[in-house]
mmCIF file of C-alpha atoms in Angstrom:
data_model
loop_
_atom_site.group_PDB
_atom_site.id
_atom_site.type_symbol
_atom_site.label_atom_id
_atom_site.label_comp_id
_atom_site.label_asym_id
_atom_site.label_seq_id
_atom_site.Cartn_x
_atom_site.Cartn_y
_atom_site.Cartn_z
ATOM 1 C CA UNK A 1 0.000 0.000 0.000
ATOM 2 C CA UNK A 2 1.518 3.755 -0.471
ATOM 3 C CA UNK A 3 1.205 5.350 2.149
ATOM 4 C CA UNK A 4 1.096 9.565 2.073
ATOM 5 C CA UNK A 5 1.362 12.693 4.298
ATOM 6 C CA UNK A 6 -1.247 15.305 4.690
ATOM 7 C CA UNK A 7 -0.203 18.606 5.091
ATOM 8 C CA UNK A 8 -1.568 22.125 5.243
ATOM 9 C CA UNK A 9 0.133 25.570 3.356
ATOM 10 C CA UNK A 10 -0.465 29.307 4.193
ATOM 11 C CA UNK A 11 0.855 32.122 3.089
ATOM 12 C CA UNK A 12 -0.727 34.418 5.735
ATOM 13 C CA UNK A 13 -3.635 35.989 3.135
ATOM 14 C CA UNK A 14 -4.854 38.834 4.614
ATOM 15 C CA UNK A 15 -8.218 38.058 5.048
ATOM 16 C CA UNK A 16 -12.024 39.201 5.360
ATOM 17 C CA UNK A 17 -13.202 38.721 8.951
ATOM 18 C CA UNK A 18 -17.870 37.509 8.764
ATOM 19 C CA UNK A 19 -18.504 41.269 9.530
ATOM 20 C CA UNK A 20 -17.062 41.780 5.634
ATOM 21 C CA UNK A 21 -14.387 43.901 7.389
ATOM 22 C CA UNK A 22 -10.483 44.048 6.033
ATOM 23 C CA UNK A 23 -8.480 41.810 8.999
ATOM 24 C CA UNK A 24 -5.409 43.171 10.332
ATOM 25 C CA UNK A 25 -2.374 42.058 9.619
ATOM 26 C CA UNK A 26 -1.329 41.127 13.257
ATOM 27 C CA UNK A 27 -4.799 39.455 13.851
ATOM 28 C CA UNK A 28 -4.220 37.489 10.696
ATOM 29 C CA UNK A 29 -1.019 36.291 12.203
ATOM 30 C CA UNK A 30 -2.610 35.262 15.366
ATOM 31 C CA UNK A 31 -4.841 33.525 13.664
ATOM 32 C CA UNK A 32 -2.293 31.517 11.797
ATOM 33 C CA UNK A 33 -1.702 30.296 14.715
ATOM 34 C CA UNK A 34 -4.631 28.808 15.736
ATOM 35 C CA UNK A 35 -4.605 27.086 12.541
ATOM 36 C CA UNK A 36 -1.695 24.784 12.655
ATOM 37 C CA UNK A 37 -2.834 24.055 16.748
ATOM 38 C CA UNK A 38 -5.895 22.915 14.764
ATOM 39 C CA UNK A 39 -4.011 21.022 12.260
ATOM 40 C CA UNK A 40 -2.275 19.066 14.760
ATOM 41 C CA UNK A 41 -5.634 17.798 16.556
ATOM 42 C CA UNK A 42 -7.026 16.770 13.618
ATOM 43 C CA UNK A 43 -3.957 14.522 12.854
ATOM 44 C CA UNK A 44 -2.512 16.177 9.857
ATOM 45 C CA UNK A 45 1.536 15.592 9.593
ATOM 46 C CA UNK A 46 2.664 19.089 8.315
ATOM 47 C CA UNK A 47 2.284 22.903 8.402
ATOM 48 C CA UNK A 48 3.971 25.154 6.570
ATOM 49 C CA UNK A 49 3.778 28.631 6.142
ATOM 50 C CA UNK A 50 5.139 31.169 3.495
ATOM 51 C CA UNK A 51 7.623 33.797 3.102
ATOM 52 C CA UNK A 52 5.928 36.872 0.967
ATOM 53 C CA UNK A 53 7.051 41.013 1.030
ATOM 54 C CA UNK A 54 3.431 41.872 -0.275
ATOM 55 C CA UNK A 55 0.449 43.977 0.861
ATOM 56 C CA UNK A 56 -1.672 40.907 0.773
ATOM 57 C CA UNK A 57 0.262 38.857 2.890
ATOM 58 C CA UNK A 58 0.829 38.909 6.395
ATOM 59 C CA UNK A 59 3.827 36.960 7.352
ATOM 60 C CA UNK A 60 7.484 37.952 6.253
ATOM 61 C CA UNK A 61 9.194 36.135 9.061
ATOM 62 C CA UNK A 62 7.442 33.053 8.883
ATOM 63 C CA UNK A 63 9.969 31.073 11.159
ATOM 64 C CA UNK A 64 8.383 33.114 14.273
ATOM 65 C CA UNK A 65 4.869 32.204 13.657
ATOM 66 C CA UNK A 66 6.100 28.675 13.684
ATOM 67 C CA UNK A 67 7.920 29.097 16.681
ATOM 68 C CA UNK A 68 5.110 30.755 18.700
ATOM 69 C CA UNK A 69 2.983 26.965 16.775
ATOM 70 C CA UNK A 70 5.864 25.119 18.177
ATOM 71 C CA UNK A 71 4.798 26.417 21.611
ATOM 72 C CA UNK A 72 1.315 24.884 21.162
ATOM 73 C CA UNK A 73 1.499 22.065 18.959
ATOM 74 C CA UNK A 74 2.865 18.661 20.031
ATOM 75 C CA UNK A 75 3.001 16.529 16.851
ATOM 76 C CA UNK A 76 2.737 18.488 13.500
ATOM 77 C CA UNK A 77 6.064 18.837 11.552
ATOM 78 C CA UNK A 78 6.649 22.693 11.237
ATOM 79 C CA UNK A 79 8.110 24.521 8.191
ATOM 80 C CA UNK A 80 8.152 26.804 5.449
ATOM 81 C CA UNK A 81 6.537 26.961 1.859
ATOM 82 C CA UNK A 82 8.558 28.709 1.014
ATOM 83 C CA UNK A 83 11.820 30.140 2.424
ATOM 84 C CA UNK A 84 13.336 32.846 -0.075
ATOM 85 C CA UNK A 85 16.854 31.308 -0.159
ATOM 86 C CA UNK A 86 17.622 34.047 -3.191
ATOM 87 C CA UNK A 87 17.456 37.130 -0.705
ATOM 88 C CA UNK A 88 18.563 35.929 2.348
ATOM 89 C CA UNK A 89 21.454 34.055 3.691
ATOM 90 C CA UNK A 90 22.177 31.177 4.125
ATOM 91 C CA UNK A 91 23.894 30.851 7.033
ATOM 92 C CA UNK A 92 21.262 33.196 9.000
ATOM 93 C CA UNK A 93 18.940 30.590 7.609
ATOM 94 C CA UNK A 94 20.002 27.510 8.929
ATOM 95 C CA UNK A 95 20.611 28.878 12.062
ATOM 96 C CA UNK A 96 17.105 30.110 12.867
ATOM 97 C CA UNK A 97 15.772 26.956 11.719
ATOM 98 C CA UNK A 98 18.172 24.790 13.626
ATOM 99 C CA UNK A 99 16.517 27.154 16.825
ATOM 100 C CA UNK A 100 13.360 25.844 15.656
ATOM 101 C CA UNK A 101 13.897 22.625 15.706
ATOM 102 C CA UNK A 102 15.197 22.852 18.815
ATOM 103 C CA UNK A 103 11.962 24.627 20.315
ATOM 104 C CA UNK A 104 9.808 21.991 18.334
ATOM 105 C CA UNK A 105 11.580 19.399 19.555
ATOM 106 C CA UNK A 106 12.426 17.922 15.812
ATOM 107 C CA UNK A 107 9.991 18.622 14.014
ATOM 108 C CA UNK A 108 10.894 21.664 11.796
ATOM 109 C CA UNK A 109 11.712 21.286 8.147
ATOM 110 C CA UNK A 110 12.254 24.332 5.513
ATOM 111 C CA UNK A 111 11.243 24.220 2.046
ATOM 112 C CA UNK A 112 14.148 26.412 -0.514
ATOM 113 C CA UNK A 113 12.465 28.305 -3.380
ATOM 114 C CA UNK A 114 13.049 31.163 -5.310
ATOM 115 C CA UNK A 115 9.667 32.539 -4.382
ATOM 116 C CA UNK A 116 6.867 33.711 -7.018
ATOM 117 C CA UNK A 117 7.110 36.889 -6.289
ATOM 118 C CA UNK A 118 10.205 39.517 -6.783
ATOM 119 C CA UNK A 119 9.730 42.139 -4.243
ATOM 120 C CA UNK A 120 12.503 40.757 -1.783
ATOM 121 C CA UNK A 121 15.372 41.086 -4.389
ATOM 122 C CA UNK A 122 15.174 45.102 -4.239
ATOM 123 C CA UNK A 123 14.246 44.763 -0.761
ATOM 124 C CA UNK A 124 17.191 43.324 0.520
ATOM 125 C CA UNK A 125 19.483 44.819 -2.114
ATOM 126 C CA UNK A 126 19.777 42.310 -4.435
ATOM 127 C CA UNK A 127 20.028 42.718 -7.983
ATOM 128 C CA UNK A 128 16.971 40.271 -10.635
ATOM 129 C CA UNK A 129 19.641 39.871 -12.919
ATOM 130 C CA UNK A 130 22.061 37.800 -10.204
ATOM 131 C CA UNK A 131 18.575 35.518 -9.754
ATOM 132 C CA UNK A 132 19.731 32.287 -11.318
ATOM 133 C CA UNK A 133 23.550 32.378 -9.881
ATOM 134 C CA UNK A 134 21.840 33.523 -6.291
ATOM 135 C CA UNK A 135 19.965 30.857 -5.675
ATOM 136 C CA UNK A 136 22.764 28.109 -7.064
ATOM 137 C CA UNK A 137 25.265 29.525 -4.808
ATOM 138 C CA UNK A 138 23.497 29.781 -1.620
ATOM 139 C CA UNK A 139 21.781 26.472 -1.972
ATOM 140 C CA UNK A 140 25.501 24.939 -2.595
ATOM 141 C CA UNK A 141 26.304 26.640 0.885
ATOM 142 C CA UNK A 142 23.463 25.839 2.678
ATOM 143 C CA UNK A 143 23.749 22.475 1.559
ATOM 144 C CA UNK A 144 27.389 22.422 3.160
ATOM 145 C CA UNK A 145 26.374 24.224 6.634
ATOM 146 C CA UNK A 146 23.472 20.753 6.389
ATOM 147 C CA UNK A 147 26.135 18.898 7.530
ATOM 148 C CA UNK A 148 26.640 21.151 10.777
ATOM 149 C CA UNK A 149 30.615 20.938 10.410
ATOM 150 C CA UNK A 150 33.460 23.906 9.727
ATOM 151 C CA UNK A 151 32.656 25.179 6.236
ATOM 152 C CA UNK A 152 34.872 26.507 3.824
ATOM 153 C CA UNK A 153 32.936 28.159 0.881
ATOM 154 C CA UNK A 154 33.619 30.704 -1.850
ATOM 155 C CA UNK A 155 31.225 32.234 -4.676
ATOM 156 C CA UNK A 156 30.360 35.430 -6.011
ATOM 157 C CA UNK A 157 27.108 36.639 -3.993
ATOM 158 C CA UNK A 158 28.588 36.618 -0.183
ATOM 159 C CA UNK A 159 31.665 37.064 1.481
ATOM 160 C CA UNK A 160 33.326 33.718 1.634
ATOM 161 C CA UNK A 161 34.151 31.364 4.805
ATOM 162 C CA UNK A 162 36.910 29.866 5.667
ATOM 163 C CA UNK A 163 36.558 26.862 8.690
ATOM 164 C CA UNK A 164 33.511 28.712 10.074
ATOM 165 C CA UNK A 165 30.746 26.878 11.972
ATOM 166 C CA UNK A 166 27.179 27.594 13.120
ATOM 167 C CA UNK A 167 25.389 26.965 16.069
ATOM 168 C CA UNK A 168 23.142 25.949 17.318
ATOM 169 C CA UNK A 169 23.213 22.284 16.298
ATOM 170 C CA UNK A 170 19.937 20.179 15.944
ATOM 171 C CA UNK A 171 19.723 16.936 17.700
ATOM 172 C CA UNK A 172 19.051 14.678 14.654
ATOM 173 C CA UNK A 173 19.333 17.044 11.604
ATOM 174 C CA UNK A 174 17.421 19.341 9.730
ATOM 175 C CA UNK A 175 14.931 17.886 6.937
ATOM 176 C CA UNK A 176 15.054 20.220 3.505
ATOM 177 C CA UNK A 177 13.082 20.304 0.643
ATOM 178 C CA UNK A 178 13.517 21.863 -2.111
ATOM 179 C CA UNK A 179 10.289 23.833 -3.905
ATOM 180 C CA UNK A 180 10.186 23.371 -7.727
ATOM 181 C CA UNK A 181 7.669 24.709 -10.441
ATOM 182 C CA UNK A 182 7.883 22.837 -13.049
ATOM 183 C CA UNK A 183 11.724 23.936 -14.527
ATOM 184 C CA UNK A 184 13.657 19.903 -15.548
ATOM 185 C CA UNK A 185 17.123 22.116 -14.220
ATOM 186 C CA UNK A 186 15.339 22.827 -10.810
ATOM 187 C CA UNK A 187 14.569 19.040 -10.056
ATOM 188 C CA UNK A 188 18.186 17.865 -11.382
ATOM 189 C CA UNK A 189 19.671 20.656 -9.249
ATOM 190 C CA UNK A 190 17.890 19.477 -6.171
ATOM 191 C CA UNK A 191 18.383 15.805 -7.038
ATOM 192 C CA UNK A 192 22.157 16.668 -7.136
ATOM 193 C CA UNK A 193 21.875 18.395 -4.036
ATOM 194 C CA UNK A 194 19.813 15.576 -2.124
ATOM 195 C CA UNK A 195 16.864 17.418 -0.965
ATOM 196 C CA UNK A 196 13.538 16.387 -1.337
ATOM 197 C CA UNK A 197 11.311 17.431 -3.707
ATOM 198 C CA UNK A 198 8.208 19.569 -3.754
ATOM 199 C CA UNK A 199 6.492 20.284 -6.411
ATOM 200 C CA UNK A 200 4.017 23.679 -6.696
ATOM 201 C CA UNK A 201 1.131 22.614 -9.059
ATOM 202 C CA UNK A 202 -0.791 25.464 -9.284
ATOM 203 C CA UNK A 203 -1.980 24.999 -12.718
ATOM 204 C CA UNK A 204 -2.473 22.269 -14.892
ATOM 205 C CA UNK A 205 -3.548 18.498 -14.103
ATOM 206 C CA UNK A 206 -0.941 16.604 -11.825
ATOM 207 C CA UNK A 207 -0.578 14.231 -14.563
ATOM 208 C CA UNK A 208 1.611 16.397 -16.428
ATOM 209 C CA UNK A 209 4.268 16.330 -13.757
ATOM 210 C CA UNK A 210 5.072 12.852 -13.791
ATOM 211 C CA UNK A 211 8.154 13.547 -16.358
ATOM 212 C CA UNK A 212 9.434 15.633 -13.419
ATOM 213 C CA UNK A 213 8.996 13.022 -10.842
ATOM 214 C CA UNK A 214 10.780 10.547 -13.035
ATOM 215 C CA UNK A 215 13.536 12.578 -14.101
ATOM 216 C CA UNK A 216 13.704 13.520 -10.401
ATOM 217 C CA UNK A 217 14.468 9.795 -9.722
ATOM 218 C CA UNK A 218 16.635 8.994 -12.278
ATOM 219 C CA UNK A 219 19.004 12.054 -11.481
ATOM 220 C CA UNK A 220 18.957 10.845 -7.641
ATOM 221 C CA UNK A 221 20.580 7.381 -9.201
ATOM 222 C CA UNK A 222 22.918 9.228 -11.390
ATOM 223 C CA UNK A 223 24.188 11.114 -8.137
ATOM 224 C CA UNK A 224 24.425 7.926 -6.210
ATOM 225 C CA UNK A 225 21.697 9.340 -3.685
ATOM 226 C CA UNK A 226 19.300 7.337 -1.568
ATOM 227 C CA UNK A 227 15.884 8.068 -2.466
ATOM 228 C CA UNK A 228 14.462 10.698 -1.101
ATOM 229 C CA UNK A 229 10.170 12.215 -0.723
ATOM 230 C CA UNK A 230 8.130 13.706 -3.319
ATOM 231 C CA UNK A 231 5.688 16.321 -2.215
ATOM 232 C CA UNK A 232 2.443 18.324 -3.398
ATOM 233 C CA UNK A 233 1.922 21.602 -3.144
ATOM 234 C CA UNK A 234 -1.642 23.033 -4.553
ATOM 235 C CA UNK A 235 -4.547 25.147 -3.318
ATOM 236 C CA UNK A 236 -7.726 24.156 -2.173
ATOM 237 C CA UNK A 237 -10.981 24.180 0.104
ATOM 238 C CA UNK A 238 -13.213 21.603 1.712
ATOM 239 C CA UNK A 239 -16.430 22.426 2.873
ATOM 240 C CA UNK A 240 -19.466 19.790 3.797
ATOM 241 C CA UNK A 241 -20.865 20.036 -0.290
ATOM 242 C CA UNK A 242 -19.310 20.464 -3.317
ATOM 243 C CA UNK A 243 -21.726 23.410 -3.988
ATOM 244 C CA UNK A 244 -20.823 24.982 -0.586
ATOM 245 C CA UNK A 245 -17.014 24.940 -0.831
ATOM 246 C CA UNK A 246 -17.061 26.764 -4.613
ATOM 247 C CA UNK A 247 -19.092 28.866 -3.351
ATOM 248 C CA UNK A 248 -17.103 29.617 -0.183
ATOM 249 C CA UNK A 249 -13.716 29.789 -2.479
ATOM 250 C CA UNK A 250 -14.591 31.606 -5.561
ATOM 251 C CA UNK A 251 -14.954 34.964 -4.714
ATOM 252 C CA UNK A 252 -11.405 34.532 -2.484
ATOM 253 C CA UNK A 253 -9.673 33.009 -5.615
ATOM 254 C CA UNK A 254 -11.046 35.248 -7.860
ATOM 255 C CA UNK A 255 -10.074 38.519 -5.703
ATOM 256 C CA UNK A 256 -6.695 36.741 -4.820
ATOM 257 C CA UNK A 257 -6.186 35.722 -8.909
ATOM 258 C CA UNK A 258 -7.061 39.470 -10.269
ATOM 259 C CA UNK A 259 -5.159 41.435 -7.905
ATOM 260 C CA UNK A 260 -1.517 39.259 -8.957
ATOM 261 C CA UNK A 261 -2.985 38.860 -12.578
ATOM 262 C CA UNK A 262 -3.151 42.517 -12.850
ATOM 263 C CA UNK A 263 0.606 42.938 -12.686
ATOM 264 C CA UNK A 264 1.439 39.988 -14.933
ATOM 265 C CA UNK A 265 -1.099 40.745 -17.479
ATOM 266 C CA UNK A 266 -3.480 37.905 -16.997
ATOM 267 C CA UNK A 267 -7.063 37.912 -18.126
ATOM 268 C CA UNK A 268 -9.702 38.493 -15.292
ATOM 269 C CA UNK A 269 -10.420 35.248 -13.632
ATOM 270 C CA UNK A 270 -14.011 34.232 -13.960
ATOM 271 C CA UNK A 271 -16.550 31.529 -13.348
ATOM 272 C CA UNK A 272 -15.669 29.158 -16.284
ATOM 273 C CA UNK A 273 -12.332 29.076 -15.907
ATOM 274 C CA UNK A 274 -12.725 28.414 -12.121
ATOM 275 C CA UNK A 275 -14.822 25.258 -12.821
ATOM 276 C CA UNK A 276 -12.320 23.775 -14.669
ATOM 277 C CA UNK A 277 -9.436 24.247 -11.829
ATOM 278 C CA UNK A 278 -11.822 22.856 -9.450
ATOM 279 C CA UNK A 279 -12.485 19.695 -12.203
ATOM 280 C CA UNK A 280 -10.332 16.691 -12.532
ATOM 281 C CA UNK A 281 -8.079 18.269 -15.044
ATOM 282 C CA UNK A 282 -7.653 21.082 -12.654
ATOM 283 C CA UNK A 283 -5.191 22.369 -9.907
ATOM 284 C CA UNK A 284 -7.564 23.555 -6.988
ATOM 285 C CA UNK A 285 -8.719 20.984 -4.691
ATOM 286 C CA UNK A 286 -11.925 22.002 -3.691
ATOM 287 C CA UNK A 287 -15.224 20.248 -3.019
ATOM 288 C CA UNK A 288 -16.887 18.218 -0.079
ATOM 289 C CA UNK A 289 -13.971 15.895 1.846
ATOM 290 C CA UNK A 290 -15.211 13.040 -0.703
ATOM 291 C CA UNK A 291 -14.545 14.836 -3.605
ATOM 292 C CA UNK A 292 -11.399 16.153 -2.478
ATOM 293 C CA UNK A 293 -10.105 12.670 -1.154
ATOM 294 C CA UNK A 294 -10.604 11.306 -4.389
ATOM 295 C CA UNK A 295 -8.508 13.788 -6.435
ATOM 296 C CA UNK A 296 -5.669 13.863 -3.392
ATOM 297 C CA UNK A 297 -5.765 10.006 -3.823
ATOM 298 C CA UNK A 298 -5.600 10.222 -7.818
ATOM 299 C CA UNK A 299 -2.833 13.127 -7.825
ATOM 300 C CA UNK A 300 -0.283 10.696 -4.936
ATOM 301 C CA UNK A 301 -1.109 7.317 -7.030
ATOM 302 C CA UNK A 302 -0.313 9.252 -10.754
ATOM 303 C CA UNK A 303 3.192 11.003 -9.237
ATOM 304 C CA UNK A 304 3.955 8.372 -6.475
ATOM 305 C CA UNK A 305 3.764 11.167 -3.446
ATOM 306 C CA UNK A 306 4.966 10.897 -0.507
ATOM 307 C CA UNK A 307 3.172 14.065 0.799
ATOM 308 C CA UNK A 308 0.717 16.554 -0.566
ATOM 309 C CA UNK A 309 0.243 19.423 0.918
ATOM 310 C CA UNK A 310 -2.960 21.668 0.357
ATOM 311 C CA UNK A 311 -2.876 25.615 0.418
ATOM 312 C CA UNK A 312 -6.046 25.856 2.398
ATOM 313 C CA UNK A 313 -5.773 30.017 2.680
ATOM 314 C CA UNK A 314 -6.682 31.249 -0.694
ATOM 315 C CA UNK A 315 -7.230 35.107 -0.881
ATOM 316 C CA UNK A 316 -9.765 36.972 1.692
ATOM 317 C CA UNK A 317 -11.353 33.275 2.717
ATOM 318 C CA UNK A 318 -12.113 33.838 6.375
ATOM 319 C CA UNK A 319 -10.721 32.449 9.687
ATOM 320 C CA UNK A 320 -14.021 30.686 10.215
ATOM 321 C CA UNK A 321 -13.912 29.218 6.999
ATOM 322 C CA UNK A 322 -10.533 27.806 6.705
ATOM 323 C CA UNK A 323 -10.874 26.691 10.754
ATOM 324 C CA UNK A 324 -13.589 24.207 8.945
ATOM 325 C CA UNK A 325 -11.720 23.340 6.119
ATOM 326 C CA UNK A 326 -8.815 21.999 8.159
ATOM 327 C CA UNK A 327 -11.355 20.083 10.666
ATOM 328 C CA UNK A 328 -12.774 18.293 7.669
ATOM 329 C CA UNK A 329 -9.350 17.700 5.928
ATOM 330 C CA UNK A 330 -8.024 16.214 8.967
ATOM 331 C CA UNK A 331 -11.491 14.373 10.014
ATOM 332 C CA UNK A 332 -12.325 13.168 6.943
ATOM 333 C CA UNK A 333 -9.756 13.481 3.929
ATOM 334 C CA UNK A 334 -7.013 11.830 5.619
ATOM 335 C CA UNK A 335 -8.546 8.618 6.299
ATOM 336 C CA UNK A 336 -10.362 8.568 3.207
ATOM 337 C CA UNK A 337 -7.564 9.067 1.198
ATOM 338 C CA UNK A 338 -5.687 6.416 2.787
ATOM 339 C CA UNK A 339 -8.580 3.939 2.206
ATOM 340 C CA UNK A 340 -8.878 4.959 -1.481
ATOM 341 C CA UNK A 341 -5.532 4.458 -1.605
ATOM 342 C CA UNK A 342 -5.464 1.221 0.537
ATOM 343 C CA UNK A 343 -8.419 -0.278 -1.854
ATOM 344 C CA UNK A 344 -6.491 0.503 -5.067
#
């Protein structure tokens, strides 16, 4: 039987509260927090939570909202989705999550992207046309500081190091991922590198990412690496109907989907084209836990996943909303989707 993770994504969407009113940005954090205490009652295995530098996102810093869930959760593995490698550094990185695994007691992991979003290059003084060599160099040093030894490392984006260690060191290792979008150079570079592998399918059916998955494991041979988890990453909503949870989601997505599409030149998102990302072909994961179950179970038995992780905080959805949505993923996705998957 293949067995699979269920895991939850945020990345802190400033939301509307039921009065219709705009939520703050600090209550939106708080109420983060209550989340992934949720998500660990209801049995789910992960929570991560993302890294934006954008007016409709509340968390920049996600490694202290997961510290303050450390404080209240007990079994849920902690992390990011993702952690802007690009702009920050490295070192500063693994050190703040190595404190959080400490405080969680081994359960944080961080997920390495390049982000969807530009707005921390500038930020932070970096320059868009260093992105590719950026990222390549400080994953080749963060790799190195993985092994929680003296590092000697030279490129062309930091100052170098010469025998330098970092503290403080986990008990049993930190887990990595890697997040990937769909680029074949991505998934060889993180095969090379040995981290696991999480793939953002935010558009498209999942089908279309098995090439990825399988290239993923033949690269991992090539480098003479043990094998090593696929994940999901996509967006979604569970409500107790079908009819309930589009209707809960759409006007989220679509506000979420317009305001990003405006400065990338999409078309206006709309009805139609919503009912096809909710459909089988689709990328959102929304419906009653039943019909939601049975496209989790379809996506982890077409890729062979080890994990999928659903985005459950979708534009201006509210805290009510997605407190439900995690209840019934964790009540009743989880162990439908391992029966489905158990029957099969």
């Amino acid at each position: 039987m293949h067995t699979v993770e269920l895991g939850l994504d945020t990345f802190g969407d400033i939301t509307i509260g039921e009065d219709g009113q705009r939520v703050s940005d600090a209550q939106t954090i708080r109420d983060i927090v209550d989340q992934a205490v949720l998500a660990d009652q209801v049995g789910l295995s992960f929570f991560g939570v993302g890294e934006h530098h954008r007016h409709e996102f509340a968390v920049s810093s996600p490694e202290l909202v997961l510290a303050a869930a450390a404080a209240r959760t007990e079994q849920i593995h902690l992390g990011t989705a993702v952690t802007v490698l690009s702009s920050d550094d490295p070192v500063r990185v693994y050190e703040r999550f190595a404190t959080l695994d400490a405080l969680s007691h081994g359960r944080a992991e961080v997920i390495l992207g390049r982000g969807s979003f530009i707005e921390s290059f500038p930020l932070f003084g970096y320059d868009l046309s260093d992105y590719e060599v950026l990222f390549e160099e400080k994953l080749d040093l963060f790799s190195q500081l993985m092994a929680e030894k003296p590092v000697t490392w030279q490129g062309t984006t930091r100052a170098s190091l010469t025998d330098a260690d970092v503290f403080p060191k986990t008990e049993s290792g930190l887990t990595a991922w890697v997040g990937v979008g769909g680029s074949p150079e991505s998934v060889v570079r993180t095969a090379r590198y040995g981290y696991g592998l999480m793939l953002a399918i935010i558009g498209g059916s999942a089908e279309r990412f098995r090439p990825y998955v399988d290239l993923y494991h033949r690269s991992l041979d090539s480098f003479g690496r043990d094998r090593m988890p696929v994940g999901v990453h996509s967006p979604g909503h569970i409500a107790d109907t079908d009819a309930q949870a589009w209707e809960e989601l759409y006007p989220a997505m679509e506000a979420n989907r317009n305001a990003i599409g405006a400065e990338r030149g999409w078309p206006p998102y709309s009805r139609l084209q919503f009912q096809h990302d909710v459909g089988p072909e689709g990328a959102i994961y929304a419906g009653s836990p039943e019909t939601v179950a049975r496209k989790i179970a379809a996506t982890v038995a077409t890729l062979g996943a080890d994990r999928f992780d659903l985005k459950y905080a979708n534009g201006t959805l509210s805290h009510g909303k997605m407190l439900r949505s995690i209840e019934l993923y964790g009540t009743k996705v989880l162990p439908l989707v391992h029966d489905l998957l158990a029957s099969a």
